[in-house]
Structure formats: C-alpha cells, structure tokens
GROMACS .gro file of N, CA and C in nm:
model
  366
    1UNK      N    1  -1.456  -0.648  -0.367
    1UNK     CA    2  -1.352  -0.650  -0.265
    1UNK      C    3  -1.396  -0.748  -0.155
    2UNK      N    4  -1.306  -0.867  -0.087
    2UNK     CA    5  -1.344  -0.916   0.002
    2UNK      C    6  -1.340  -0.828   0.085
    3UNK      N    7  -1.386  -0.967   0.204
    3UNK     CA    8  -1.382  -0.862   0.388
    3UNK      C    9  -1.229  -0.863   0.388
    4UNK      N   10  -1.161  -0.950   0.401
    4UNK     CA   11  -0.994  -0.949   0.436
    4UNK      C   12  -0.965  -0.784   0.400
    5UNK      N   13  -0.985  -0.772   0.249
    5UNK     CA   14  -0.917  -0.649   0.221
    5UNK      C   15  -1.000  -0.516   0.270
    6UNK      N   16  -1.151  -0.524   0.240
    6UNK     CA   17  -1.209  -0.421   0.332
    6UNK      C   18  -1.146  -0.373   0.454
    7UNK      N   19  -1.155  -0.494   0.545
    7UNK     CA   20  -1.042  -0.463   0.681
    7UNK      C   21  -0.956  -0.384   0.661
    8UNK      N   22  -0.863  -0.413   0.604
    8UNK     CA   23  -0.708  -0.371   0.584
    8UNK      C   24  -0.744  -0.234   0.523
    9UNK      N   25  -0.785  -0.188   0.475
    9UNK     CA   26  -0.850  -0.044   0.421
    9UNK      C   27  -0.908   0.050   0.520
   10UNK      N   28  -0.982  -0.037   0.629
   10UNK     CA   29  -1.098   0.038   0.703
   10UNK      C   30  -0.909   0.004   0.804
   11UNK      N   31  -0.809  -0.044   0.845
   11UNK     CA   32  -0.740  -0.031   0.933
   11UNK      C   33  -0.636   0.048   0.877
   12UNK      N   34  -0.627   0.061   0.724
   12UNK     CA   35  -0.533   0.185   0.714
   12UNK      C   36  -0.575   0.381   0.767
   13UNK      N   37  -0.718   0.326   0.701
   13UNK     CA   38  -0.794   0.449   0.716
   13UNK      C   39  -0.805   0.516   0.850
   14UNK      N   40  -0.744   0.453   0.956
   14UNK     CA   41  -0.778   0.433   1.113
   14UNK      C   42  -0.636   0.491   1.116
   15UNK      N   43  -0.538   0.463   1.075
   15UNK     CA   44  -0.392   0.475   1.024
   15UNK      C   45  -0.330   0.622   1.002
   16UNK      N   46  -0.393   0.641   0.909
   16UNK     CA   47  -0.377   0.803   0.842
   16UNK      C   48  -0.477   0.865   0.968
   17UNK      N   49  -0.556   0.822   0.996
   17UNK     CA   50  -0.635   0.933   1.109
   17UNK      C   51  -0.577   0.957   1.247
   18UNK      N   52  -0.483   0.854   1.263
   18UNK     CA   53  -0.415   0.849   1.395
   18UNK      C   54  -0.494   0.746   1.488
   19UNK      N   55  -0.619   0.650   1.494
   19UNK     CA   56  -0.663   0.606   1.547
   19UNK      C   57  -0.604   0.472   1.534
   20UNK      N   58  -0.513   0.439   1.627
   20UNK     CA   59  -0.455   0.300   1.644
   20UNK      C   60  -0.496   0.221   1.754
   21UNK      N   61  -0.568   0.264   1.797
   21UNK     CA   62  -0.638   0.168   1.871
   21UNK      C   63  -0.776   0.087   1.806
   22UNK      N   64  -0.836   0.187   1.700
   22UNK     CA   65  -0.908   0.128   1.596
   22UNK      C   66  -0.828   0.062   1.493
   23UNK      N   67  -0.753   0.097   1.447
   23UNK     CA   68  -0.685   0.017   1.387
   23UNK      C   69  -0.630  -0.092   1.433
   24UNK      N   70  -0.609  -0.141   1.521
   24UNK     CA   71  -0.552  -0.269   1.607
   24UNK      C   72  -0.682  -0.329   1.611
   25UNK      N   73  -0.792  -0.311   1.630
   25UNK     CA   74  -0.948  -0.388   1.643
   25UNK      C   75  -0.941  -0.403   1.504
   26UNK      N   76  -0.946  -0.343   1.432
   26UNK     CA   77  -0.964  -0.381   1.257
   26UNK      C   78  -0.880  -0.509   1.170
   27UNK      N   79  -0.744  -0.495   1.271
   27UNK     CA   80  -0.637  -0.605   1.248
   27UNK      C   81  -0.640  -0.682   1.290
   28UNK      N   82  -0.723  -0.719   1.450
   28UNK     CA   83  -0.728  -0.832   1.505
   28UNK      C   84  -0.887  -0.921   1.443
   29UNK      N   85  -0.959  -0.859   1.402
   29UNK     CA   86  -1.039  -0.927   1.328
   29UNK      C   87  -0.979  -0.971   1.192
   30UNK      N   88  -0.947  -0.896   1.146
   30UNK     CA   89  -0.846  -0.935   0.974
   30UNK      C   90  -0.819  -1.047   1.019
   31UNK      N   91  -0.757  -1.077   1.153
   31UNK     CA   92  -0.640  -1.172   1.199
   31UNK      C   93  -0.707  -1.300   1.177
   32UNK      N   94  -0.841  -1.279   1.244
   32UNK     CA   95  -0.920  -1.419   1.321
   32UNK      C   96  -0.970  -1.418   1.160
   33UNK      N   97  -1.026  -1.371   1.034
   33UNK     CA   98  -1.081  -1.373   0.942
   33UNK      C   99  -0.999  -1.457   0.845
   34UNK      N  100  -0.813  -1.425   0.836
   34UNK     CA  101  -0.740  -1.521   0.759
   34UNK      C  102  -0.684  -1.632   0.845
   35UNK      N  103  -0.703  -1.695   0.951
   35UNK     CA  104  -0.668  -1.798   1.034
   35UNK      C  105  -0.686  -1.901   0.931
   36UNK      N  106  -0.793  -1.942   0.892
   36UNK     CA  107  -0.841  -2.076   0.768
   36UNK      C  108  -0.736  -2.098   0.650
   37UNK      N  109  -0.693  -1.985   0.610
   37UNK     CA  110  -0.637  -1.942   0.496
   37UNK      C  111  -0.491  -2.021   0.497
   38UNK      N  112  -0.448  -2.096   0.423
   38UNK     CA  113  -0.356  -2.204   0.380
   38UNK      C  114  -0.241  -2.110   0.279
   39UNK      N  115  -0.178  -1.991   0.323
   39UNK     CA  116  -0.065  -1.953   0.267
   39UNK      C  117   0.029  -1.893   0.383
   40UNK      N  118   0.183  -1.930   0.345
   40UNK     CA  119   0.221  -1.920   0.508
   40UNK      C  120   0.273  -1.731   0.489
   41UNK      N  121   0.214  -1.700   0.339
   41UNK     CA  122   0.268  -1.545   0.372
   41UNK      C  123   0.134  -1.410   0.398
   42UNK      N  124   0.070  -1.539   0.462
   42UNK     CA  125  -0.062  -1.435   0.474
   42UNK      C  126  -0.093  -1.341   0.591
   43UNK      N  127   0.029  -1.319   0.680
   43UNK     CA  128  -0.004  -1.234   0.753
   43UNK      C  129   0.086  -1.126   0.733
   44UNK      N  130   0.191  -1.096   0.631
   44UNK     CA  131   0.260  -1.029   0.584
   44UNK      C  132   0.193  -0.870   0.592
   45UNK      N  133   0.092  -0.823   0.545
   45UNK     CA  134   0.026  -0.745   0.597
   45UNK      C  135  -0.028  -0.687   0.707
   46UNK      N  136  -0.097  -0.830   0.805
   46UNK     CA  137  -0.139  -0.748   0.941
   46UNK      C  138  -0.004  -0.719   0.922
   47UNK      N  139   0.174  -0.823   0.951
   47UNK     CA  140   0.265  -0.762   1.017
   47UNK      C  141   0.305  -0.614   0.936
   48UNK      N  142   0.270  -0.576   0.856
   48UNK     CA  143   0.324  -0.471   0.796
   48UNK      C  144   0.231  -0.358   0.879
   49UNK      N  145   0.088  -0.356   0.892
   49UNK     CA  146   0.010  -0.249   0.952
   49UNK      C  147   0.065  -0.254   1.131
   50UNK      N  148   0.119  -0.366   1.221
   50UNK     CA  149   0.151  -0.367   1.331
   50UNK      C  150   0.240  -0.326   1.342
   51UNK      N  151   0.366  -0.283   1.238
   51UNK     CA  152   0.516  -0.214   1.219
   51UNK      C  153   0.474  -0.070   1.237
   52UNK      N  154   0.367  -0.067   1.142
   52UNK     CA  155   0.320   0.084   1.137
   52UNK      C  156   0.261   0.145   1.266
   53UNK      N  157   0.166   0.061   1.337
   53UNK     CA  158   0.129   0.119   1.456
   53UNK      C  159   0.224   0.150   1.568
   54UNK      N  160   0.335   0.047   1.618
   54UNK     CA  161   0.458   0.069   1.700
   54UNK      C  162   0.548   0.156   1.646
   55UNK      N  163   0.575   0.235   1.499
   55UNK     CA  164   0.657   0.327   1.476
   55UNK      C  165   0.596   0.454   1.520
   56UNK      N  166   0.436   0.441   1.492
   56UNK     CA  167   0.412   0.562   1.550
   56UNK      C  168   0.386   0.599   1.716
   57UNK      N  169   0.385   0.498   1.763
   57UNK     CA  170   0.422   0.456   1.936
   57UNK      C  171   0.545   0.519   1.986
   58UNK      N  172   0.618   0.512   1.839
   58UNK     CA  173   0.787   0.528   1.903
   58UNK      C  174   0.839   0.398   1.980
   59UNK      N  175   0.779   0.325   1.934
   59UNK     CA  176   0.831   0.156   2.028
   59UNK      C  177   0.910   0.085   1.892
   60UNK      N  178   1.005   0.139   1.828
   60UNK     CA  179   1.107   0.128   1.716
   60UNK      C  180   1.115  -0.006   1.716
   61UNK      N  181   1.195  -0.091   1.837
   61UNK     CA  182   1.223  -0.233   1.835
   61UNK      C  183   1.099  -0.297   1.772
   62UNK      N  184   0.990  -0.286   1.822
   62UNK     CA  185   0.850  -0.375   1.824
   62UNK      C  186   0.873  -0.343   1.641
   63UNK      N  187   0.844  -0.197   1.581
   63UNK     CA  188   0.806  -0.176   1.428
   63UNK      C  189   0.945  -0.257   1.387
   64UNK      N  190   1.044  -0.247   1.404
   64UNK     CA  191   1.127  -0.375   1.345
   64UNK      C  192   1.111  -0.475   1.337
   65UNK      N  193   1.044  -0.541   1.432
   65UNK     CA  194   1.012  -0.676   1.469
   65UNK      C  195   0.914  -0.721   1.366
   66UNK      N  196   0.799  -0.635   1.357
   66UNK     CA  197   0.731  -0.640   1.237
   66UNK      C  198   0.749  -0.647   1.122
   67UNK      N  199   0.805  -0.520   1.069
   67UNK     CA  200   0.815  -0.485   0.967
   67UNK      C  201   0.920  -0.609   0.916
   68UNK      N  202   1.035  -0.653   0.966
   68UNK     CA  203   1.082  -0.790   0.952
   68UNK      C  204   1.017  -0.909   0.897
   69UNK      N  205   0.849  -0.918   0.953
   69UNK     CA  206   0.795  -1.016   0.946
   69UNK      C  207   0.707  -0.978   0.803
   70UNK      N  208   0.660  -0.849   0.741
   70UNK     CA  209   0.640  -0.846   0.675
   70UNK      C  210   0.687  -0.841   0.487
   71UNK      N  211   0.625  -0.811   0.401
   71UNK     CA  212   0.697  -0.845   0.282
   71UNK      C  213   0.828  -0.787   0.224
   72UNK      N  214   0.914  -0.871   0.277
   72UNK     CA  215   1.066  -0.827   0.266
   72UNK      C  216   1.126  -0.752   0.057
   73UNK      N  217   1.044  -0.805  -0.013
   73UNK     CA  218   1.046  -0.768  -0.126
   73UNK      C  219   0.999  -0.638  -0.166
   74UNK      N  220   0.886  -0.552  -0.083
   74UNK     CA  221   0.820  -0.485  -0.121
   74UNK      C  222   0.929  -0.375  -0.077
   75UNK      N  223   0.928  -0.226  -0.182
   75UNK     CA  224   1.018  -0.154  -0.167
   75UNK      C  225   0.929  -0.069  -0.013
   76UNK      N  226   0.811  -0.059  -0.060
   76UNK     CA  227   0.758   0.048   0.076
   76UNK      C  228   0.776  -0.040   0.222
   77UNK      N  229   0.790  -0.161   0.212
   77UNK     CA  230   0.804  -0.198   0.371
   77UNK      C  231   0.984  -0.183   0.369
   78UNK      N  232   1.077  -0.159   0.291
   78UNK     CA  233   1.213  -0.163   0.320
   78UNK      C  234   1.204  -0.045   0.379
   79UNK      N  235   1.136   0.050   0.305
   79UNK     CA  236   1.137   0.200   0.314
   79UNK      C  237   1.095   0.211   0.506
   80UNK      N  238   0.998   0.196   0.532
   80UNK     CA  239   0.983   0.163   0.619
   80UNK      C  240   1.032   0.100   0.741
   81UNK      N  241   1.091  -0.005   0.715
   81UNK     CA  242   1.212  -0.081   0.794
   81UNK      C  243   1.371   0.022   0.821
   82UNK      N  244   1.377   0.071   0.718
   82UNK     CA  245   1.525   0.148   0.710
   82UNK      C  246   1.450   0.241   0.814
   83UNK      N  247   1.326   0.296   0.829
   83UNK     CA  248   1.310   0.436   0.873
   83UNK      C  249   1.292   0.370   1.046
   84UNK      N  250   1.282   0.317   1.055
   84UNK     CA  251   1.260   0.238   1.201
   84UNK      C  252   1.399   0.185   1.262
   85UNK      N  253   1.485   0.147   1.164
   85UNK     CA  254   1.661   0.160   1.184
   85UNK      C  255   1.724   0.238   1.227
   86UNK      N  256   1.691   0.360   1.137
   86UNK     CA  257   1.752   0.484   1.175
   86UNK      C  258   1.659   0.520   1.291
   87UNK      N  259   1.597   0.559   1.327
   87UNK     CA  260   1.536   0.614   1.422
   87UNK      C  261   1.570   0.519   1.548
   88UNK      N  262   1.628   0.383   1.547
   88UNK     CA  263   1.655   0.284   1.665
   88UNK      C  264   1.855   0.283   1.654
   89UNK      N  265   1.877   0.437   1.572
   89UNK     CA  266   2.007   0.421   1.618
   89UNK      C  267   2.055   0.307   1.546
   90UNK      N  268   2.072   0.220   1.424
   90UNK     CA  269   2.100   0.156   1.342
   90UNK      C  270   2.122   0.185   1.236
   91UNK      N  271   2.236   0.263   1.234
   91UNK     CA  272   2.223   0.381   1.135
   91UNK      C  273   2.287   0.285   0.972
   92UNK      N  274   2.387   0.183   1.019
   92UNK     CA  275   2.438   0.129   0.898
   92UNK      C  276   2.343   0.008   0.829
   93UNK      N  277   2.259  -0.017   0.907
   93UNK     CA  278   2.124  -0.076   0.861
   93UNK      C  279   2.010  -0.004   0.818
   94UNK      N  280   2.033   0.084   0.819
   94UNK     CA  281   1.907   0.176   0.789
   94UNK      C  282   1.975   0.218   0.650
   95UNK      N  283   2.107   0.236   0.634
   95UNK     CA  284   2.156   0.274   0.510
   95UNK      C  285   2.186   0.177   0.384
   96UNK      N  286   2.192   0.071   0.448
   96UNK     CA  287   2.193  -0.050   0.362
   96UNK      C  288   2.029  -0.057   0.297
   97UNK      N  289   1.919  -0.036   0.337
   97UNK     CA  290   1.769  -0.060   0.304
   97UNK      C  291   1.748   0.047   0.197
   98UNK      N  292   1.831   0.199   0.293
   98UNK     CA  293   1.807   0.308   0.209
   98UNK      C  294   1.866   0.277   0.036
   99UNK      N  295   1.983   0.294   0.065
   99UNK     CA  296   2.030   0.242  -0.103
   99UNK      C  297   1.936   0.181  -0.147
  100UNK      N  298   1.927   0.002  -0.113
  100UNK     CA  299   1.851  -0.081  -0.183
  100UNK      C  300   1.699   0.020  -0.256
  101UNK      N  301   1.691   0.124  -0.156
  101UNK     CA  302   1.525   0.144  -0.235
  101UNK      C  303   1.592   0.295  -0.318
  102UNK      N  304   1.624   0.365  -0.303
  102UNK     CA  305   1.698   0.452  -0.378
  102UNK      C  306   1.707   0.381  -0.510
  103UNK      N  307   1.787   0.248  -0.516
  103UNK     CA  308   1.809   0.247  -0.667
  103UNK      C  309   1.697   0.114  -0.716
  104UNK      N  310   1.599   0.115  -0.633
  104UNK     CA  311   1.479   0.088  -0.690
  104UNK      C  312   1.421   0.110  -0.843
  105UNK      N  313   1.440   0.042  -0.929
  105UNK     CA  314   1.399   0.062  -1.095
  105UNK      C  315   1.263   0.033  -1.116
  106UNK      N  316   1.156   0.045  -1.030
  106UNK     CA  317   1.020   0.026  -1.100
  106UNK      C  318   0.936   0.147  -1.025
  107UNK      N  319   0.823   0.213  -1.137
  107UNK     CA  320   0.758   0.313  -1.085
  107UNK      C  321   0.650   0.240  -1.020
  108UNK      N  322   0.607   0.269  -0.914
  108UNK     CA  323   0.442   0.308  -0.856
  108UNK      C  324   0.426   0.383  -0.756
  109UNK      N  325   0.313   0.343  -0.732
  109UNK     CA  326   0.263   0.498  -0.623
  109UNK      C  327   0.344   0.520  -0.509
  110UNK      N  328   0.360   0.390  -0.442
  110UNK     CA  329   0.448   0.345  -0.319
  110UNK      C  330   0.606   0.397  -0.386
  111UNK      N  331   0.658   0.399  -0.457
  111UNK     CA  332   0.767   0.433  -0.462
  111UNK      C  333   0.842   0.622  -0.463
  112UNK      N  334   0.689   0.636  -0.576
  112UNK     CA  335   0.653   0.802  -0.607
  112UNK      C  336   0.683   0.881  -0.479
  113UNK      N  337   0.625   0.782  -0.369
  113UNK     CA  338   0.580   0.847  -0.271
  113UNK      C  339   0.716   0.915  -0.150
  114UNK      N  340   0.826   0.764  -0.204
  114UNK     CA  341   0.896   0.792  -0.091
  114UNK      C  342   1.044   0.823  -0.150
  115UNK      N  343   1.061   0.805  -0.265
  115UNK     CA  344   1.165   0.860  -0.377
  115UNK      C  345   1.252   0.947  -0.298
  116UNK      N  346   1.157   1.089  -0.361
  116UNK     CA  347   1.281   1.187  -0.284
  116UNK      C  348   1.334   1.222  -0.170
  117UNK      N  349   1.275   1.176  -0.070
  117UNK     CA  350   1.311   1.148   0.065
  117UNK      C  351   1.453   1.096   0.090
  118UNK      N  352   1.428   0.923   0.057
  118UNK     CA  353   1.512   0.850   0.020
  118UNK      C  354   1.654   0.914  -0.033
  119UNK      N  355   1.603   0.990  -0.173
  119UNK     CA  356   1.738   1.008  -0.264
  119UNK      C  357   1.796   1.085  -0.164
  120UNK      N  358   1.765   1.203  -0.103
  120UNK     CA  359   1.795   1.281   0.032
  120UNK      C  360   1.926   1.251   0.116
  121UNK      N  361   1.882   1.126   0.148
  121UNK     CA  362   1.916   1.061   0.222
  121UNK      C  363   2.077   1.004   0.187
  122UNK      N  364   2.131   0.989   0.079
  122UNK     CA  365   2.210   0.916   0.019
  122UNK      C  366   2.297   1.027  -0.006
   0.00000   0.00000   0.00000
C-alpha cells in the first residue's frame, strides 16, 4: 500500500471514530503528498472525505460543494450527495440521485451497504 492510500485509511479511520479534526490533518497531508501527481482526477477523494467531514458538521452546502467535486460516477458518493440534498432541503435533487442509485445494477460492498435505505426511500 502506498502512503497516499495509507492516509486515506488512517483519515477514514479518524472518520468512523468521529475525529475530524484528525481527519482533516490526515487529508491535508494526503493533499501536499499528491500535489506532484499529473492526473486532474486526483483529488476526487480528499474531495469525497471533505464532503464527509462538513455533513457531519451539518454545514450541508460545504458537503455539496464537495461531494460535487468528487467521483460523480461512483454510486456511494451519489448516495451521499442525494443525502446532503435532502437534508439542505433539495428535496427534488436528492430524489433524482436517489433513483439513479436505487436502480444501480452492480453488487459491492458500497452498494450492499446503502441499498435498503435507498430502496426506502423511493
């Protein structure tokens, strides 16, 4: 495992514990660590872990702002994005994301995870 991804592990892990202020030190080094790095979708991640820290802030706009910037393909950041919609009072945007991942056709863990919620929802 590189350091890049170590980081991102040691800043999820900070994540699930509630420590976002460690987790923001874990991301801002990630940050300065892929600066060199020659792909323009390489911060798709910090922005996905900085969505995550302002949703749990309750600073909704900011986790949109992010989560925007991060990987628009991936079903768990839609999942995510819709849930930061709805919660910012965007309710017909939040339902547009919801569908899209509802009828999501591929299994993995990330999807397992947020499935029935989702179907819930619909």
């Amino acid at each position: 495992m590189n350091k890049i991804s170590a980081l991102g592990r040691k800043a999820d892990v900070k994540l699930v514990n509630n420590d976002l202020e460690g987790a923001k030190a874990m991301l801002e080094e990630m940050k300065v660590m892929m600066t060199p790095i020659q792909n323009p979708r390489k911060m798709e991640g910090y922005e996905f872990f900085l969505g995550q820290i302002s949703y749990r802030q309750k600073d909704y706009a900011n986790a949109i702002k992010h989560f925007e910037m991060s990987d628009k393909l991936n079903v768990y950041t839609k999942y995510w994005l819709a849930k930061a919609y709805e919660v910012a009072g965007q309710k017909d945007r939040a339902m547009t994301l919801y569908k899209d991942v509802a009828n999501y056709n591929f299994n993995g863990i990330d999807y397992a995870r947020i499935r029935n919620e989702v179907r819930q929802k619909m």
